[in-house]
Short mmCIF file of C-alpha atoms in Angstrom, two decimals:
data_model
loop_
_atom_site.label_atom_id
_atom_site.label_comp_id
_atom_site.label_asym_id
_atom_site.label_seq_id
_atom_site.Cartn_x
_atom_site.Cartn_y
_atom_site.Cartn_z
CA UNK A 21 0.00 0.00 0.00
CA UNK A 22 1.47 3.75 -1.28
CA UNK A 23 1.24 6.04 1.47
CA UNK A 24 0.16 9.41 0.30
CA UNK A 25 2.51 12.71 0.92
CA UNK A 26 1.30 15.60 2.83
CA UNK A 27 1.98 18.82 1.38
CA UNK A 28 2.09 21.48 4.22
CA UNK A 29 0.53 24.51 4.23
CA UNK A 30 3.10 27.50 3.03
CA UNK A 31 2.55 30.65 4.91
CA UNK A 32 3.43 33.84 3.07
CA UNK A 33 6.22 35.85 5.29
CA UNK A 34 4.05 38.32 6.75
CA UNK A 35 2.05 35.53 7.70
CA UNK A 36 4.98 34.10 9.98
CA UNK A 37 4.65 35.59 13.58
CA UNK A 38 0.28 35.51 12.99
CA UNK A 39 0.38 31.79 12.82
CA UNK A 40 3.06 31.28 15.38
CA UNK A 41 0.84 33.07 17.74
CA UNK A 42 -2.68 31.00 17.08
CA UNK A 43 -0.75 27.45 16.34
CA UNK A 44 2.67 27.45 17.46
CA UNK A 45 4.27 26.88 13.97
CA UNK A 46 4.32 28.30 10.36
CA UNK A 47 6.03 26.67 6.94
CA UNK A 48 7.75 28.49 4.34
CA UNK A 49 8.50 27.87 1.25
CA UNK A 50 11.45 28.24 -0.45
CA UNK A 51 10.41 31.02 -2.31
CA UNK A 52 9.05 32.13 0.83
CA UNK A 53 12.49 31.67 2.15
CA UNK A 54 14.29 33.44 -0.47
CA UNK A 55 11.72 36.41 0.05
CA UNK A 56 12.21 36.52 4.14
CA UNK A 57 15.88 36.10 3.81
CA UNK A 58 16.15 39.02 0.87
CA UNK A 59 18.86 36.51 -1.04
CA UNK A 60 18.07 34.44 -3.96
CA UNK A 61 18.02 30.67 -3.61
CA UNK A 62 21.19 29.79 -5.82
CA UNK A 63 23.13 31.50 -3.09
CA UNK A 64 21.55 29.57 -0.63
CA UNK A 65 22.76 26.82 -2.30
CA UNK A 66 26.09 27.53 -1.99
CA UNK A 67 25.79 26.54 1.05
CA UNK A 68 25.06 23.51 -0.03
CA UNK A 69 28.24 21.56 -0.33
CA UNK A 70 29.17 21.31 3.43
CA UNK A 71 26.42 18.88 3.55
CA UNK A 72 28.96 16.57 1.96
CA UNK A 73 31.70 17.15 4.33
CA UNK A 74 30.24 16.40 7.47
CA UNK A 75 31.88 14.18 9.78
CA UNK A 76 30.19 11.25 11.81
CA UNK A 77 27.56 12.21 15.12
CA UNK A 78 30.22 9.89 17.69
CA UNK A 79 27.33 10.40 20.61
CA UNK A 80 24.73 8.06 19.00
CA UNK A 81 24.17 6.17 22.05
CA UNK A 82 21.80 3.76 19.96
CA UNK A 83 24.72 2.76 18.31
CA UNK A 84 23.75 3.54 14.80
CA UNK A 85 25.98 5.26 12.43
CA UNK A 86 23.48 7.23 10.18
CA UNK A 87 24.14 10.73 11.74
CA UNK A 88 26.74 13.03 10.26
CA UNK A 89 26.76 16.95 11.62
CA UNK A 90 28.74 19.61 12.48
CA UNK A 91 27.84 22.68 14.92
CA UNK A 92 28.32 26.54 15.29
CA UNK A 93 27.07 29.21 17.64
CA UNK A 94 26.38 33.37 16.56
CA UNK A 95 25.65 35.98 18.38
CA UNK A 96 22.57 38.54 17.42
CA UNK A 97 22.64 42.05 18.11
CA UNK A 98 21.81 45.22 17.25
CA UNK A 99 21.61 43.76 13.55
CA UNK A 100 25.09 41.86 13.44
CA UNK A 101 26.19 38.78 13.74
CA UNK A 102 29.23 37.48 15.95
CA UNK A 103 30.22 33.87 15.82
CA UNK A 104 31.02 32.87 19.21
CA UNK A 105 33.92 30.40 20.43
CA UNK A 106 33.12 27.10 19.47
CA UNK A 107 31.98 25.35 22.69
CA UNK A 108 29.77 21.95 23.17
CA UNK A 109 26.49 21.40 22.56
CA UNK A 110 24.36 20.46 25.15
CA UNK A 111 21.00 19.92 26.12
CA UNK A 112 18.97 18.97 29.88
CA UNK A 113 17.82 15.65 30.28
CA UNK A 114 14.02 17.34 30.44
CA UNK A 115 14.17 18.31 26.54
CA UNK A 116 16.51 15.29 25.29
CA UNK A 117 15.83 12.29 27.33
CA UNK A 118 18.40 10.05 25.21
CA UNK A 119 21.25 12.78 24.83
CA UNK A 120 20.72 15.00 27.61
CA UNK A 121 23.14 15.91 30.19
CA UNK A 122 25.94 15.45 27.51
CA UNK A 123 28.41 17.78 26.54
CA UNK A 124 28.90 17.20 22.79
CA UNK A 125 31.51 18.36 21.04
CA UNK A 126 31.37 18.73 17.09
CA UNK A 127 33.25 19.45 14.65
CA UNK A 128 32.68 22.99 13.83
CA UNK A 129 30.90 24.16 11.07
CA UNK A 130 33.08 25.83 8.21
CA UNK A 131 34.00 29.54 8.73
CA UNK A 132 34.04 30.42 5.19
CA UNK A 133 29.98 29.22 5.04
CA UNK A 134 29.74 31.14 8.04
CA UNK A 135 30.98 34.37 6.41
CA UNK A 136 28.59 34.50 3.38
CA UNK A 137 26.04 37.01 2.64
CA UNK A 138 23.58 34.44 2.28
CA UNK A 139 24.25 33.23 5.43
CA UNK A 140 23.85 36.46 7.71
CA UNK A 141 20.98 37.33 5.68
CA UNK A 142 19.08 34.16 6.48
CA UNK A 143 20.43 34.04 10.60
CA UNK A 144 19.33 37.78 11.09
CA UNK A 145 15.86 37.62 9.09
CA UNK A 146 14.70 34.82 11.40
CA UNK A 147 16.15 36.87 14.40
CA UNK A 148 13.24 39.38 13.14
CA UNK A 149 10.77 36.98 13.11
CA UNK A 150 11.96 35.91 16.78
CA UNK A 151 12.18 39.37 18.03
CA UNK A 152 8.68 40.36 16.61
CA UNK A 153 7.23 36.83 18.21
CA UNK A 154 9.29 37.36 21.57
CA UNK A 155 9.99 40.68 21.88
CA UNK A 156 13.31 42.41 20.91
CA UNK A 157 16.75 41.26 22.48
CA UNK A 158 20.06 39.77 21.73
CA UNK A 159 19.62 35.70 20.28
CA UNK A 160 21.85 33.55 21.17
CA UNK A 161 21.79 31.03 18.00
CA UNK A 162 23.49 27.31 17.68
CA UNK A 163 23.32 26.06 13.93
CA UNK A 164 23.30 22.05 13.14
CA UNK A 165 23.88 20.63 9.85
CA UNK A 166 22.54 16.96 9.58
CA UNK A 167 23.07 14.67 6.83
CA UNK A 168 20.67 11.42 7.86
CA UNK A 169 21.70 8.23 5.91
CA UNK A 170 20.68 5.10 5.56
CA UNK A 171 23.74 3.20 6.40
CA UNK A 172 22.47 1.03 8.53
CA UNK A 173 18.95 0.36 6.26
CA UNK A 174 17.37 3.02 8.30
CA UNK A 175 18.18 6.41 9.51
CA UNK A 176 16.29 8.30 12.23
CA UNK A 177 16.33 11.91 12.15
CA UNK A 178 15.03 12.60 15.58
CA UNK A 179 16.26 9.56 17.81
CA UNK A 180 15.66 11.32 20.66
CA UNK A 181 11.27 11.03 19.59
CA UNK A 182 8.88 13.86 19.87
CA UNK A 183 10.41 16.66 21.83
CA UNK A 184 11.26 20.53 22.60
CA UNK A 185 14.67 21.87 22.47
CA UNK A 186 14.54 23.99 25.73
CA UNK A 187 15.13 27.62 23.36
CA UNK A 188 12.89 30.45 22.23
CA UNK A 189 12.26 29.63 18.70
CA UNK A 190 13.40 26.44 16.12
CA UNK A 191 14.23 26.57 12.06
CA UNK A 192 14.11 23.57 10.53
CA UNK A 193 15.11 23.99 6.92
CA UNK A 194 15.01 21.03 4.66
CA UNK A 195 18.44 21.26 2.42
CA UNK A 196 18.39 18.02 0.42
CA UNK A 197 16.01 14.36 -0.06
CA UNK A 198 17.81 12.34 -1.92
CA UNK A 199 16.51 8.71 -2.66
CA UNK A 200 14.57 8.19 -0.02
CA UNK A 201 10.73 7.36 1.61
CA UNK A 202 9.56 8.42 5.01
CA UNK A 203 11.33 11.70 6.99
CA UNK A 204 7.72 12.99 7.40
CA UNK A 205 7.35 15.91 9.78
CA UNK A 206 5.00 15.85 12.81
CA UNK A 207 3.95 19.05 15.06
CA UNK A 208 1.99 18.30 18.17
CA UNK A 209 0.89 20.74 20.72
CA UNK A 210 3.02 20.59 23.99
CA UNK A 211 0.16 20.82 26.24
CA UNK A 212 -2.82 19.97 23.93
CA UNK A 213 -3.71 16.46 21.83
CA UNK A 214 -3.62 18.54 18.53
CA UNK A 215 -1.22 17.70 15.65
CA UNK A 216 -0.33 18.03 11.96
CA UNK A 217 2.05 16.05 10.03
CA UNK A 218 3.27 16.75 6.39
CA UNK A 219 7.07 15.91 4.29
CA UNK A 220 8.87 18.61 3.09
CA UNK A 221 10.07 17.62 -0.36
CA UNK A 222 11.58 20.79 -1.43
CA UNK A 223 15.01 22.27 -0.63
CA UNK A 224 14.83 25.42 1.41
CA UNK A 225 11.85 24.23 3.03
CA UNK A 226 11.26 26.23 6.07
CA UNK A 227 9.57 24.95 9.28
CA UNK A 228 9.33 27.31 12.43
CA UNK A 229 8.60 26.36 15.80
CA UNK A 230 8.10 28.03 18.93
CA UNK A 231 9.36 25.64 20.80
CA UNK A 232 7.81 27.11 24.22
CA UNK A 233 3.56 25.28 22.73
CA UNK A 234 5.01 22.77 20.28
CA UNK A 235 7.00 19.81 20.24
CA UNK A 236 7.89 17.72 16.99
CA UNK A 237 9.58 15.20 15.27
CA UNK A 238 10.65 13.72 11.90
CA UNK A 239 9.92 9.59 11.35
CA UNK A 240 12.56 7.28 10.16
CA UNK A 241 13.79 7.18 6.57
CA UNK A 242 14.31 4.24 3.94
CA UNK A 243 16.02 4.19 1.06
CA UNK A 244 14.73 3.93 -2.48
CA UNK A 245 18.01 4.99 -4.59
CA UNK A 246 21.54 4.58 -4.06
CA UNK A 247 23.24 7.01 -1.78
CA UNK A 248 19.74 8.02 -0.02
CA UNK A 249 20.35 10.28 2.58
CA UNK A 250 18.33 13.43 3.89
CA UNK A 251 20.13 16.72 4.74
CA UNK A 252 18.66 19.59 7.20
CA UNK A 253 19.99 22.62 8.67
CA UNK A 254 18.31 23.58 12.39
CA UNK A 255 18.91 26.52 13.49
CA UNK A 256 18.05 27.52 17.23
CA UNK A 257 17.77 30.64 18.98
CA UNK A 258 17.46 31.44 22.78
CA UNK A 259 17.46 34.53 24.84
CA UNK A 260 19.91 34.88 27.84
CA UNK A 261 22.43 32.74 26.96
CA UNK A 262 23.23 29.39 25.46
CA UNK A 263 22.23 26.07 26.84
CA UNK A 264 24.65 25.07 29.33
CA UNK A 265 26.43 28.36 29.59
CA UNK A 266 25.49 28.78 32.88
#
């Protein structure tokens, strides 16, 4: 039996910080992306190629070997932002009940990405969108590029299960789906029995969360080509501080 795919619904950008309010998230698309971020696509995509030079997640502690990532942390303020000293990521048991508690140190994502227009432009247009949601204030971002594979048969995007990340607001942006079945998105209220659940098929894909009413997940993925893999770039941003800082 063929499983149909659910095509969210793509908010408009002036949309964004309405529907965070009534439902907790909003979906972009990538021309929606390219609109809110003021940069065309193509130099999103030259971001792109990291994706391929990410190095294996060691902290699994299911043992699998279908996580490869790499991590940075920025500074927002006053319309700038300052890349911070790379440090660990790490998370309370309360929001990560399999990786919590850990300090995890990857490798860091490339400075030269870092630097790029494209890059800024996309970091400090969602620190609008948290600012306008949250109220105005310095974000304290950590970026994640994931490449799930299916080494092992299977790869599971969010190991971890349905969850918050303990921050202000979340980015999920899909980057590639290569060759693959399943990675379908699910949103559920945090304190509610409401959900939706939809697959974003299309690079640039933008999911945002506010991670205080929702919590969500991504299922398992298959493959149904050679090399199938799935690559995402979450970007997080919290006010006071980073997690663990203190």
């Amino acid at each position: 039996m063929t499983t149909a795919t659910l095509i969210p619904f793509f908010a408009s950008p002036d949309q964004l910080v309405a529907l965070l309010r009534q439902q907790g998230y909003a979906v972009l698309s990538p021309q929606g992306v390219s609109e809110l971020a003021g940069c065309p696509l193509d130099a999103l995509d030259a971001l792109r190629a990291d994706w391929d030079d990410l190095p294996p997640d060691a902290y699994l502690k299911d043992g699998g070997r279908y996580r490869r990532r790499r991590h940075a942390c920025f500074v927002l303020e006053d319309g700038r932002v300052t890349p911070s000293a790379h440090r660990a990521h790490w998370q309370p048991v309360e929001y990560n009940a399999l990786h919590g508690g850990m300090q995890r140190w990857f490798e860091p994502m490339h400075a030269a990405s870092a630097a790029l227009p494209a890059w800024q432009q996309l970091l400090l247009a969602l620190g609008q969108v948290a600012s306008a949601l949250k109220g105005p204030r310095p974000w304290y971002v950590e970026a994640h590029q994931f490449r799930i594979d299916t080494t092992d048969g299977i790869g599971r995007p969010t190991p971890e299960g349905a969850h918050r990340d303990g921050v202000d607001l979340v980015a999920v942006l899909l980057v590639n789906r290569v060759g693959i079945k399943g990675g379908e998105t699910r949103v559920f209220e945090a304190a509610g029995p409401n959900g939706q659940r939809f697959t974003m098929t299309e690079p640039w894909t933008l999911l945002l969360l506010d991670d205080e009413r929702v919590i969500h997940e991504s299922t398992p993925i298959q493959p149904i080509a050679e090399g199938a893999h799935r690559d995402t770039l979450v970007l997080t941003y919290r006010a006071g501080g980073f997690q663990g800082a203190d």
